[in-house]
XYZ file of C-alpha atoms in Angstrom:
415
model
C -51.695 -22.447 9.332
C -50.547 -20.830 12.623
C -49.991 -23.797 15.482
C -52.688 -23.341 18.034
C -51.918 -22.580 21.627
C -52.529 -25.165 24.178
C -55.640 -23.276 25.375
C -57.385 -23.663 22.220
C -58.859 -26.293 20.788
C -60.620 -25.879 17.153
C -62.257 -29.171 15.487
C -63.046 -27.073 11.793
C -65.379 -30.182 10.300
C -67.970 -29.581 12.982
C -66.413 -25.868 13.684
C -66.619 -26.560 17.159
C -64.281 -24.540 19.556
C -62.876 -25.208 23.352
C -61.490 -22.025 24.691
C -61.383 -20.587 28.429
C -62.174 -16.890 28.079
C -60.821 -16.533 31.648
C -57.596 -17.578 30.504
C -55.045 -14.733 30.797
C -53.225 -16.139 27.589
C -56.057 -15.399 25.792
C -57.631 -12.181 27.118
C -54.403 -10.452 27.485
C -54.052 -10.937 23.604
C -57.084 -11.965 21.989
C -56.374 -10.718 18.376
C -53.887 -13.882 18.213
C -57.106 -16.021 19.008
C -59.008 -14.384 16.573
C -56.749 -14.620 13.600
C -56.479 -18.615 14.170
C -60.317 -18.715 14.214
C -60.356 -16.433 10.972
C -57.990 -19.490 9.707
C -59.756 -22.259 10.578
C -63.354 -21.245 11.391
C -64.683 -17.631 11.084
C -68.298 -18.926 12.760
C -67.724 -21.428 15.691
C -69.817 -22.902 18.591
C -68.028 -22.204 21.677
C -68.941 -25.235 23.565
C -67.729 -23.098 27.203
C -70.553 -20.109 26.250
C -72.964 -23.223 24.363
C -73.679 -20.601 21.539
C -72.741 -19.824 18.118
C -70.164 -17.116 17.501
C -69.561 -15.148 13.914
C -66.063 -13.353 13.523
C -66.508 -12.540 9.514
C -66.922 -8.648 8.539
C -69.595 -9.457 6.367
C -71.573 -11.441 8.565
C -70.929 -9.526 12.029
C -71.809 -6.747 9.739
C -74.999 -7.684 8.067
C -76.355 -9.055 11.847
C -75.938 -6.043 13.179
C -78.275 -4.889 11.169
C -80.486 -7.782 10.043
C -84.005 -7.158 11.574
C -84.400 -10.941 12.021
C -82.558 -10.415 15.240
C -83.140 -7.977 18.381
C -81.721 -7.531 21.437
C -84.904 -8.455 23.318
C -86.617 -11.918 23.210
C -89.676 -11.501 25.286
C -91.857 -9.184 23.474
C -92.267 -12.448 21.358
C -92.025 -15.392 23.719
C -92.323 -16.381 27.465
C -89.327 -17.215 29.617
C -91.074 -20.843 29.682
C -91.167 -21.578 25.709
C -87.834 -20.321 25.886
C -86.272 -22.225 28.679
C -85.076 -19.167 30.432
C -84.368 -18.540 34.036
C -87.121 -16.874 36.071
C -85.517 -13.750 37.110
C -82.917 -13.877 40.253
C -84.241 -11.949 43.106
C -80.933 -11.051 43.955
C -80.969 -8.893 40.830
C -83.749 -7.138 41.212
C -82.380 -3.353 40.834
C -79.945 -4.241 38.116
C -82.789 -5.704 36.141
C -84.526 -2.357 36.401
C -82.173 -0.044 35.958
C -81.955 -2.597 32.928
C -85.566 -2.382 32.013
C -85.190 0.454 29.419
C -81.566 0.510 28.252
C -81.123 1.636 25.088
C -78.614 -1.073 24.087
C -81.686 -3.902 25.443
C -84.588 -2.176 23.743
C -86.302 -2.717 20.108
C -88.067 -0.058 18.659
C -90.798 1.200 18.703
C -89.522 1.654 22.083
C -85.961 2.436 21.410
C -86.781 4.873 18.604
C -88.584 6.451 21.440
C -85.753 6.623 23.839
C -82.814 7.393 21.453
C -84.651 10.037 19.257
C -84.962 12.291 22.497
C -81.400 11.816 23.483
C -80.000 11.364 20.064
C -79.780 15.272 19.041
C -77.003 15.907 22.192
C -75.109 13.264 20.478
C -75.004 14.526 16.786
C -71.305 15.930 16.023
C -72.070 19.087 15.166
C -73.056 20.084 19.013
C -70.239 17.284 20.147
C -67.765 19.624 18.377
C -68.844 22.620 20.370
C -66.500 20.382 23.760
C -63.534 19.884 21.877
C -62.256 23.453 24.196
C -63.345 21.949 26.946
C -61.612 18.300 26.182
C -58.656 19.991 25.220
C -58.685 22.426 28.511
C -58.837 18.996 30.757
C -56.366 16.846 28.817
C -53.674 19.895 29.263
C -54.861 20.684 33.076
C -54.476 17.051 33.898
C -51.041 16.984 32.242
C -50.032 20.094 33.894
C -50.487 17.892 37.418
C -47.638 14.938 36.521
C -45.418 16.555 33.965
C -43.055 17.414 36.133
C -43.158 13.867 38.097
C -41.338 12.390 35.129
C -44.026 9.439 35.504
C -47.725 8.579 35.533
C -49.931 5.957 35.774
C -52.192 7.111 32.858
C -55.443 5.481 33.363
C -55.784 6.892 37.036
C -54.404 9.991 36.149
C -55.780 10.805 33.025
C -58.038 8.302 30.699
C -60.340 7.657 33.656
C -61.054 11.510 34.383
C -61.837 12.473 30.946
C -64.218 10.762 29.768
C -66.939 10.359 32.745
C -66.180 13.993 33.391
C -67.159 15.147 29.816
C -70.772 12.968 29.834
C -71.187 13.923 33.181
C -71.280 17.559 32.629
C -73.165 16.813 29.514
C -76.339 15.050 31.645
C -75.803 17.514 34.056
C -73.561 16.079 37.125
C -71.238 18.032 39.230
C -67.752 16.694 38.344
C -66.669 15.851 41.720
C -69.223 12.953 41.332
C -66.708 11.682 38.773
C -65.423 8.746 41.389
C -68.523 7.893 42.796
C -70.022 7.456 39.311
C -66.512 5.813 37.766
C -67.068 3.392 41.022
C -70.764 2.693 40.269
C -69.836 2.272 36.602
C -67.170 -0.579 37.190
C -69.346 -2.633 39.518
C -72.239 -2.436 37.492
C -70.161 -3.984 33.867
C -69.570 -7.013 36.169
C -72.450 -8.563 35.018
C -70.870 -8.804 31.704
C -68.080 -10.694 32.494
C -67.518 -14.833 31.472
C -68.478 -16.715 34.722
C -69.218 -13.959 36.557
C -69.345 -14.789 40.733
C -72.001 -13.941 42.987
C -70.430 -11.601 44.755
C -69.792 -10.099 41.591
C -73.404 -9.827 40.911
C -74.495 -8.541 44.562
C -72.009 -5.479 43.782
C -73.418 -4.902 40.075
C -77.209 -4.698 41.878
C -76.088 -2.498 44.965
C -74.488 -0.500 42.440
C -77.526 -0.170 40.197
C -79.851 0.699 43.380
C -77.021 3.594 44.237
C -77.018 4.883 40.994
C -81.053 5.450 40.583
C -81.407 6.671 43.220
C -79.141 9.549 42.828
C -80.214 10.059 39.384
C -83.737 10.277 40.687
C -83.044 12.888 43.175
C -81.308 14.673 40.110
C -84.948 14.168 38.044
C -86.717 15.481 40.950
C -84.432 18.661 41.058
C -84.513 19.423 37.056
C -88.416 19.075 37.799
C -88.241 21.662 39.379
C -85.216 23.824 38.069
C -84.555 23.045 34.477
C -81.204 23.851 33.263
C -79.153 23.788 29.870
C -78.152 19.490 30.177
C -79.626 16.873 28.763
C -81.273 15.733 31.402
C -83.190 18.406 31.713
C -83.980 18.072 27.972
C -85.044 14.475 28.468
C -87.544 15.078 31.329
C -89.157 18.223 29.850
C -89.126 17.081 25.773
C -91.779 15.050 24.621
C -92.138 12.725 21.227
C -95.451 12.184 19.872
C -97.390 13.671 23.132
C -95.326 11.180 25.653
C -92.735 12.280 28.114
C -90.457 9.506 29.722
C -91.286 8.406 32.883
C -88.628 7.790 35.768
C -87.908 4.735 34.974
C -87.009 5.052 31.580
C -84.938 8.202 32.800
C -83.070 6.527 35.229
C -81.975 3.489 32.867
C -81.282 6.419 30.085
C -79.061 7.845 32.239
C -77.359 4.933 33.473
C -77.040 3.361 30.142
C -75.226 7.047 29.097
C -72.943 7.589 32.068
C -71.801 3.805 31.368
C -71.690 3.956 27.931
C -70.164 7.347 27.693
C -66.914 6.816 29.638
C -66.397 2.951 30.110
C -65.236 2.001 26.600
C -63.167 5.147 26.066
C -61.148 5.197 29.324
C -60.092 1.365 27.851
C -59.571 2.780 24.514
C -57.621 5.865 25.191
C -54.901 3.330 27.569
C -55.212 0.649 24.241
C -54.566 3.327 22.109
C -51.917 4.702 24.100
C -50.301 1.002 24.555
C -50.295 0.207 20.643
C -48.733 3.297 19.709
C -45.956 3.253 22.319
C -45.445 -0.297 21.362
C -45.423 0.110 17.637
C -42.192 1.758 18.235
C -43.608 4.279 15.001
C -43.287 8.262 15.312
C -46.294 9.833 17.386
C -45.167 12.968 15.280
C -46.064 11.416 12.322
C -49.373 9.557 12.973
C -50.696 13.074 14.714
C -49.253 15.545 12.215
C -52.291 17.101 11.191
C -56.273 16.415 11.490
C -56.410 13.851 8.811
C -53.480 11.702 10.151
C -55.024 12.121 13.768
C -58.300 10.422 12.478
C -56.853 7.953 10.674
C -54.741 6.792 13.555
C -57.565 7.028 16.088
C -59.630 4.481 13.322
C -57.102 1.854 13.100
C -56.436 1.890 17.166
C -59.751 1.847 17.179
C -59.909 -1.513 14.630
C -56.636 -3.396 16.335
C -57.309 -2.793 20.161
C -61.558 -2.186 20.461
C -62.533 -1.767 23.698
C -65.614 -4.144 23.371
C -65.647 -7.166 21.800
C -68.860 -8.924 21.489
C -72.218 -7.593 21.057
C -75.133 -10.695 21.619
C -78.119 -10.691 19.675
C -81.384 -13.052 19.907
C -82.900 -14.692 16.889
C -86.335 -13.746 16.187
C -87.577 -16.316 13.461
C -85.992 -19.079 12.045
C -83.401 -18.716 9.986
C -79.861 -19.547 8.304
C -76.833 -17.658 8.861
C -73.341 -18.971 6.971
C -74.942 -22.980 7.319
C -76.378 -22.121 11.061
C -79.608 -23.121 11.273
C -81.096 -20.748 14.262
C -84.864 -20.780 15.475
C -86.821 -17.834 17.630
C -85.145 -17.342 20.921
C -81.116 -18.836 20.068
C -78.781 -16.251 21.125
C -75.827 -15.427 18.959
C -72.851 -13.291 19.606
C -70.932 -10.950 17.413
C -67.072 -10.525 17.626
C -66.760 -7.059 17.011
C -62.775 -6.985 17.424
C -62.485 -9.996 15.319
C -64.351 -8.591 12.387
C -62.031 -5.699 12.499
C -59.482 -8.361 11.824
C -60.680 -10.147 8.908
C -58.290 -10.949 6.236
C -60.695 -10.545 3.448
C -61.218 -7.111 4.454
C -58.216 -5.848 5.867
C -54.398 -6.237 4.576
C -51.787 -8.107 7.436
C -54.736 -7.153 9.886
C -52.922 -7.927 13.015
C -50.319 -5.191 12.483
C -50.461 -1.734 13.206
C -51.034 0.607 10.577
C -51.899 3.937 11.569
C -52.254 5.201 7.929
C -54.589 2.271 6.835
C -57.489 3.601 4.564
C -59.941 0.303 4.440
C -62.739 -0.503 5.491
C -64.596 0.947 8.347
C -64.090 -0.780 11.443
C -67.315 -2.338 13.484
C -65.517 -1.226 16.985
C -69.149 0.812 17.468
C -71.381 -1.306 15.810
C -73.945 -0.839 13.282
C -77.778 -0.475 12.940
C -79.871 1.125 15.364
C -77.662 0.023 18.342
C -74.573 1.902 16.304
C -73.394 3.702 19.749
C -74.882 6.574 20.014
C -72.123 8.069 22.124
C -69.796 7.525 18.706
C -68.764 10.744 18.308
C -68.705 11.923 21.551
C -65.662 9.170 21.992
C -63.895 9.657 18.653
C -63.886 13.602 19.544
C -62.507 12.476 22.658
C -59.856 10.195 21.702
C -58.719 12.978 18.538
C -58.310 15.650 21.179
C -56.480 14.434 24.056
C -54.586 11.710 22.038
C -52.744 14.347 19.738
C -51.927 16.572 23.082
C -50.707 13.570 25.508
C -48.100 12.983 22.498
C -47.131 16.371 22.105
C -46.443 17.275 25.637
C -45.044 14.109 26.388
C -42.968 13.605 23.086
C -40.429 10.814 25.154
C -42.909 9.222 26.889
C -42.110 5.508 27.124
C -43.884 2.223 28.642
C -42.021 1.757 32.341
C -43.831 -1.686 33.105
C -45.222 -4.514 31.114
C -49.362 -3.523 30.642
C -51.487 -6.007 32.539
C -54.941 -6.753 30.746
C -58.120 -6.188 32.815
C -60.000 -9.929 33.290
C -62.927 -8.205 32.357
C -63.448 -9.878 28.872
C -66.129 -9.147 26.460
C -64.324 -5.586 27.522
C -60.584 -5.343 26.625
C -58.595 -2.623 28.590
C -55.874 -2.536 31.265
C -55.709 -2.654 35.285
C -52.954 -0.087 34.696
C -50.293 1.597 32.283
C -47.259 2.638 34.003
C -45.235 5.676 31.584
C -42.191 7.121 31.985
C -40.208 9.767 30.369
């Protein structure tokens, strides 16, 4: 058994677990956590977050998908019965733009929602950007080649990805700050012990943010054009059209989705290569090597890491007794570390053909912006190497405190 660190404490009989998730030690490198919980207690009740946690493939797997639990609570119960909060006034436009996320919703609203959006997203008309990816990842090059260094998240992994699901909803790509901005207040409502100041930015953000996307609706009212916005506004399922509302969340949920997780996983990605001290020239050889290298950064560094879920009945999950209205959470990252699934999980190996990492999920919430980020990452990855064949870390990588999210504040590269 690996000695625990003198953050953690683990008592396996009643698989109860101490643990300060705003602990650099532990969010700066989690996987160590997780493979002493896969020793001593794959499902634990973190006694800081007072809920039950599963780490195990098979079970983070099968409750993704397990209809017994939803990501919404009160279509079946009040806020009394359950002993929730009554919402904070405080939060008032964050809890709208909230209202009809995708990622909150259970169908039959979400089948709704993500069958009007979800035909942009299939790969076959992803595919049709990999030009324009590859254009960007060589123009931004092109700008600090020559320099000899870069800070690559600024410079590069940021730009990319809110500039390619911008221009897919239909949003000039000078707004790429102002949304990237929006975007990063907004997430701070998922952070452990998040402060009130924290939460007065994430609902000024959310009230910036609809508005602008409504005065976007009101103009594709008008003047349609080839985006998906325009697509969502004028396309109806089953004789209903969504209303503004829904729009604006839609859109939120998709400029958020569509860009946060990828800018951390294209500096992760970057980081575990470098560090692996392994040939780039190898691992991107051709298109098969390229994927399977994108998969496996994609299993040791994921960008999020837990996805919640609420029970909706009673009912018994590895000798947890749950009833309607306990909220569980899913270690996404850990379960792409399991031992029973995955050999010497906590190294790096980019040629690893097992099983399919959970870094997107699974079910209905499976991210529908999937493909959109694995075309990303197996276009501009592959490039970045090749143009940049010596490129080396300059300065130890700093972890953002932003955990359930794992990326960095900055990566500093030389060459």
């Amino acid at each position: 058994m690996t000695a625990l660190p003198d953050f953690l404490r683990i008592d396996p009989a009643t698989r109860r677990v101490c643990l300060d998730g705003r602990n650099p030690a532990f969010y700066g490198d989690p996987n160590r956590v997780y493979g002493i919980l896969h020793q001593h207690c794959p499902t634990f009740y973190w006694e800081e977050q007072k809920q039950w946690f599963f780490t195990g493939y098979e079970h983070v797997n099968m409750l993704l998908r397990d209809r017994r639990f939803g990501r919404q609570i009160l279509h079946i119960a009040e806020r009394e019965e359950l002993g929730l909060p009554a919402p904070a006034p405080h939060l008032e436009n964050f809890d709208l733009a909230e209202r009809y996320s995708l990622l909150e919703l259970e169908p039959p609203e979400h089948t709704r929602l993500r069958t009007l959006v979800n035909r942009a997203f299939v790969s076959r008309h992803i595919e049709k950007l990999r030009p324009d990816i590859a254009e960007l990842a060589e123009r931004l090059i092109d700008r600090f080649e020559k320099n000899g260094t870069t800070e690559l998240l600024s410079a590069f992994a940021d730009i990319i990805p809110v500039t390619m699901i911008a221009r897919m909803i239909g949003i000039p790509d000078e707004m790429g700050p102002q949304l990237l901005a929006w975007s990063h207040a907004y997430v701070g409502m998922y952070m452990f012990k998040r402060s009130k100041q924290d939460e007065y930015a994430a609902d000024r953000a959310a009230q910036e943010f609809a508005d602008y996307v409504k005065s976007l609706i009101a103009e594709r009212r008008l003047k349609p054009q080839e985006d998906l916005l325009s697509h969502m506004i004028h396309t109806e399922h089953k004789g209903q059209y969504l209303t503004d509302d829904e729009l604006v969340s839609t859109t939120i949920v998709l400029l958020n989705a569509g860009h946060e997780a990828t800018v951390h996983q294209i500096g992760n990605s970057v980081r575990v290569i470098l560090e692996s001290g392994l040939p780039p020239a190898v691992m991107f050889r051709d298109e098969a090597a390229t994927e399977r290298t994108v998969e496996e950064t994609l299993r040791i560094c994921a960008p999020v890491h837990i996805f919640q879920r609420w029970a909706l009945e009673d009912v018994e999950v590895d000798r947890v007794s749950l009833k309607p209205g306990d909220k569980v959470s899913l270690i996404l990252a850990a379960a792409n570390l399991d031992p029973q699934k995955f050999s010497d999980p906590l190294s790096f190996q980019p040629d690893r053909q097992q099983a399919p990492n959970l870094s997107f999920g699974a079910g209905i919430h499976f991210c529908i912006g999937a493909p959109l980020a694995r075309l990303e990452l197996n276009t501009v990855l592959p490039i970045l190497f090749r143009r940049l064949p010596d490129m080396r870390i300059a300065s130890p990588p700093v972890v953002k405190d932003v955990y359930h999210f794992h990326g960095l504040e900055r990566l500093d590269l030389a060459w």
